[in-house]
XYZ file of C-alpha atoms in Angstrom:
211
model
C -5.946 -7.282 -45.323
C -9.487 -7.146 -47.853
C -8.653 -10.995 -49.949
C -8.742 -8.723 -52.673
C -6.080 -7.150 -52.342
C -3.680 -10.177 -52.118
C -4.789 -11.004 -55.205
C -2.180 -9.890 -58.910
C -3.045 -6.903 -60.785
C -3.501 -9.370 -63.751
C -6.521 -11.892 -61.183
C -8.398 -8.680 -60.724
C -8.793 -6.949 -64.640
C -9.800 -11.408 -66.208
C -11.704 -11.929 -62.926
C -13.931 -8.596 -63.823
C -13.599 -9.925 -67.409
C -15.421 -12.683 -67.170
C -17.626 -10.649 -64.453
C -18.017 -8.951 -67.770
C -18.902 -11.246 -70.159
C -21.194 -13.425 -67.799
C -23.252 -10.210 -68.303
C -23.430 -10.367 -71.976
C -24.881 -13.664 -72.087
C -27.103 -12.594 -68.871
C -28.715 -10.197 -71.732
C -28.718 -12.606 -74.771
C -31.293 -14.997 -71.609
C -33.219 -12.580 -70.621
C -36.414 -11.926 -72.906
C -37.953 -9.150 -70.036
C -37.414 -5.462 -71.714
C -37.514 -3.842 -67.618
C -34.949 -7.316 -66.460
C -32.533 -6.752 -69.977
C -32.287 -2.899 -68.918
C -31.732 -3.727 -65.477
C -29.077 -6.028 -66.738
C -27.325 -3.614 -69.080
C -27.749 -1.225 -66.206
C -25.170 -3.173 -64.099
C -23.640 -4.265 -67.165
C -22.301 -0.039 -67.807
C -20.922 0.340 -64.827
C -19.586 -2.953 -64.039
C -17.377 -2.325 -67.631
C -17.556 1.576 -66.955
C -15.524 0.729 -63.531
C -13.541 -0.957 -65.101
C -11.971 0.921 -67.797
C -11.702 3.975 -65.475
C -8.945 1.582 -62.808
C -7.382 0.078 -66.605
C -6.329 3.021 -67.394
C -5.593 5.170 -64.423
C -3.308 2.427 -63.081
C -2.705 -0.470 -65.619
C -2.058 1.863 -68.646
C 0.938 4.656 -67.242
C 2.383 1.523 -65.288
C 2.468 -0.523 -68.870
C 3.423 2.438 -70.888
C 6.427 2.594 -68.931
C 7.620 -0.949 -68.396
C 7.153 -2.079 -71.895
C 8.861 2.159 -73.666
C 11.496 -0.596 -71.689
C 10.906 -3.008 -73.404
C 11.090 -1.417 -76.187
C 7.185 -3.214 -77.154
C 4.936 -0.148 -79.696
C 2.039 0.465 -79.718
C -0.019 -2.642 -77.978
C -1.335 0.354 -74.642
C -2.558 2.737 -77.729
C -4.393 -0.209 -79.648
C -6.894 -0.976 -76.230
C -6.979 2.856 -74.868
C -9.195 3.261 -78.262
C -10.481 0.124 -77.820
C -11.926 1.866 -74.805
C -12.852 4.980 -76.646
C -15.027 2.657 -78.902
C -16.979 1.602 -76.311
C -17.333 4.328 -74.315
C -18.899 5.867 -77.194
C -21.926 3.123 -77.007
C -21.638 3.131 -72.934
C -22.440 7.321 -73.085
C -25.140 6.786 -76.214
C -27.142 3.465 -74.493
C -26.935 5.546 -70.831
C -29.287 8.068 -72.666
C -31.502 5.495 -74.014
C -34.748 4.655 -71.843
C -34.499 0.764 -73.290
C -36.817 1.573 -75.118
C -36.423 2.588 -78.323
C -35.671 0.725 -81.327
C -31.879 0.816 -82.168
C -31.651 0.005 -77.998
C -29.863 -4.001 -77.839
C -28.385 -3.611 -80.839
C -26.446 -1.605 -79.620
C -25.993 -2.873 -77.355
C -24.817 -6.119 -78.907
C -22.126 -4.283 -80.610
C -21.059 -3.335 -77.444
C -20.499 -6.832 -76.123
C -18.709 -8.091 -79.551
C -16.156 -5.154 -78.918
C -16.151 -5.500 -74.939
C -15.075 -9.511 -76.467
C -12.604 -8.510 -78.985
C -10.904 -6.083 -77.042
C -10.966 -8.598 -73.154
C -9.023 -11.677 -76.080
C -6.434 -8.998 -76.976
C -5.641 -8.052 -73.615
C -5.143 -11.640 -71.937
C -4.094 -13.204 -75.240
C -2.097 -10.398 -75.892
C -1.332 -6.771 -74.007
C -0.712 -9.295 -69.782
C 1.428 -11.322 -71.903
C 3.920 -9.247 -72.949
C 3.227 -7.666 -69.767
C 4.286 -10.155 -67.910
C 8.122 -9.730 -69.913
C 8.445 -6.741 -67.678
C 9.471 -5.708 -64.747
C 6.482 -4.457 -63.400
C 5.514 -5.496 -59.824
C 1.267 -6.905 -60.486
C 0.940 -7.880 -56.759
C 1.596 -3.727 -55.532
C -0.816 -3.260 -58.816
C -2.898 -5.498 -57.760
C -3.147 -2.937 -53.568
C -3.892 0.338 -56.231
C -6.348 -1.453 -58.923
C -8.627 -3.329 -55.915
C -9.171 -0.279 -53.827
C -9.487 2.467 -56.447
C -12.212 -0.332 -58.032
C -13.504 -0.141 -55.079
C -14.145 2.799 -54.507
C -15.301 3.776 -57.753
C -17.744 1.371 -57.120
C -19.224 2.763 -53.857
C -19.230 7.016 -55.261
C -19.377 6.212 -59.342
C -17.447 7.024 -61.674
C -16.883 11.075 -62.964
C -17.968 11.404 -66.767
C -15.768 10.918 -69.123
C -14.285 12.573 -72.231
C -17.083 11.053 -74.408
C -20.171 11.579 -72.324
C -19.481 15.158 -72.127
C -19.798 14.627 -75.812
C -22.551 12.812 -76.240
C -24.414 14.868 -73.993
C -23.302 18.100 -75.582
C -24.001 17.273 -79.309
C -26.812 15.432 -78.687
C -27.168 11.910 -79.850
C -30.449 9.759 -79.187
C -28.680 6.609 -79.626
C -29.885 5.764 -82.965
C -29.172 4.175 -86.118
C -26.043 5.942 -87.856
C -28.603 5.104 -91.099
C -31.563 7.002 -89.607
C -29.110 10.581 -89.011
C -27.985 9.797 -92.070
C -30.875 10.523 -94.333
C -32.063 13.268 -91.948
C -28.638 15.188 -92.513
C -28.477 13.743 -95.657
C -33.050 15.999 -96.307
C -31.783 18.996 -93.549
C -30.274 20.997 -96.875
C -33.070 19.693 -99.006
C -35.747 21.115 -97.243
C -36.583 24.251 -98.911
C -39.043 27.367 -97.655
C -41.894 27.018 -97.849
C -40.465 23.004 -96.122
C -39.222 24.869 -93.631
C -41.989 23.389 -91.022
C -41.473 20.107 -91.712
C -38.666 18.186 -90.342
C -35.490 16.409 -91.659
C -37.053 12.907 -90.100
C -40.659 14.157 -92.069
C -39.607 15.146 -95.133
C -36.674 11.751 -94.907
C -40.032 9.130 -93.881
C -41.631 10.637 -96.915
C -39.424 10.701 -99.214
C -39.087 6.517 -97.995
C -42.700 5.471 -98.013
C -42.633 6.709 -101.624
C -40.544 4.096 -102.760
C -41.685 1.880 -100.834
C -45.125 1.852 -100.299
C -45.370 2.477 -96.210
C -44.468 4.758 -93.558
C -42.226 2.583 -91.689
């Protein structure tokens, strides 16, 4: 039997957590841009696999177990945290790694995931142990699914499809808000000017410089 299959579900997921946090730490230690991009790509791959096995196997089991134990809303909160993380991941995957907001976006992802991990290990997992779930059997399923997703890749999720559909560039929210603000203000004579050029001109007038 594969060694991983002898571990229960909690041990496997905590193993993932340690690896993911180590990649976040490695990003901060790494200075070369190319090496940083490689760390981000590795972290994203690990996060996508980890999120998939939790959503496909752990959370459904917990929902049933918690329903019997009369615990409400804990899995839903964890699920929503996944949703936020996957939106950031989808944006990062569309970026080249040289964009102005690339590192900031990854750091926000890391902060959100660290918060999620802390909540799972200090709250969700402890409550899960009070249920009748067979975590040994669940661990076998998680190990098998994790290996398959690692080998074959994780299919595009709803968040990735949404980001791809609307063509979001991974920009700063303030940049996109500024463009949206100026877009409807363009007069007919300005139709050849993009909202971004209009915004940059306005900023130059009030700051005395063009960023």
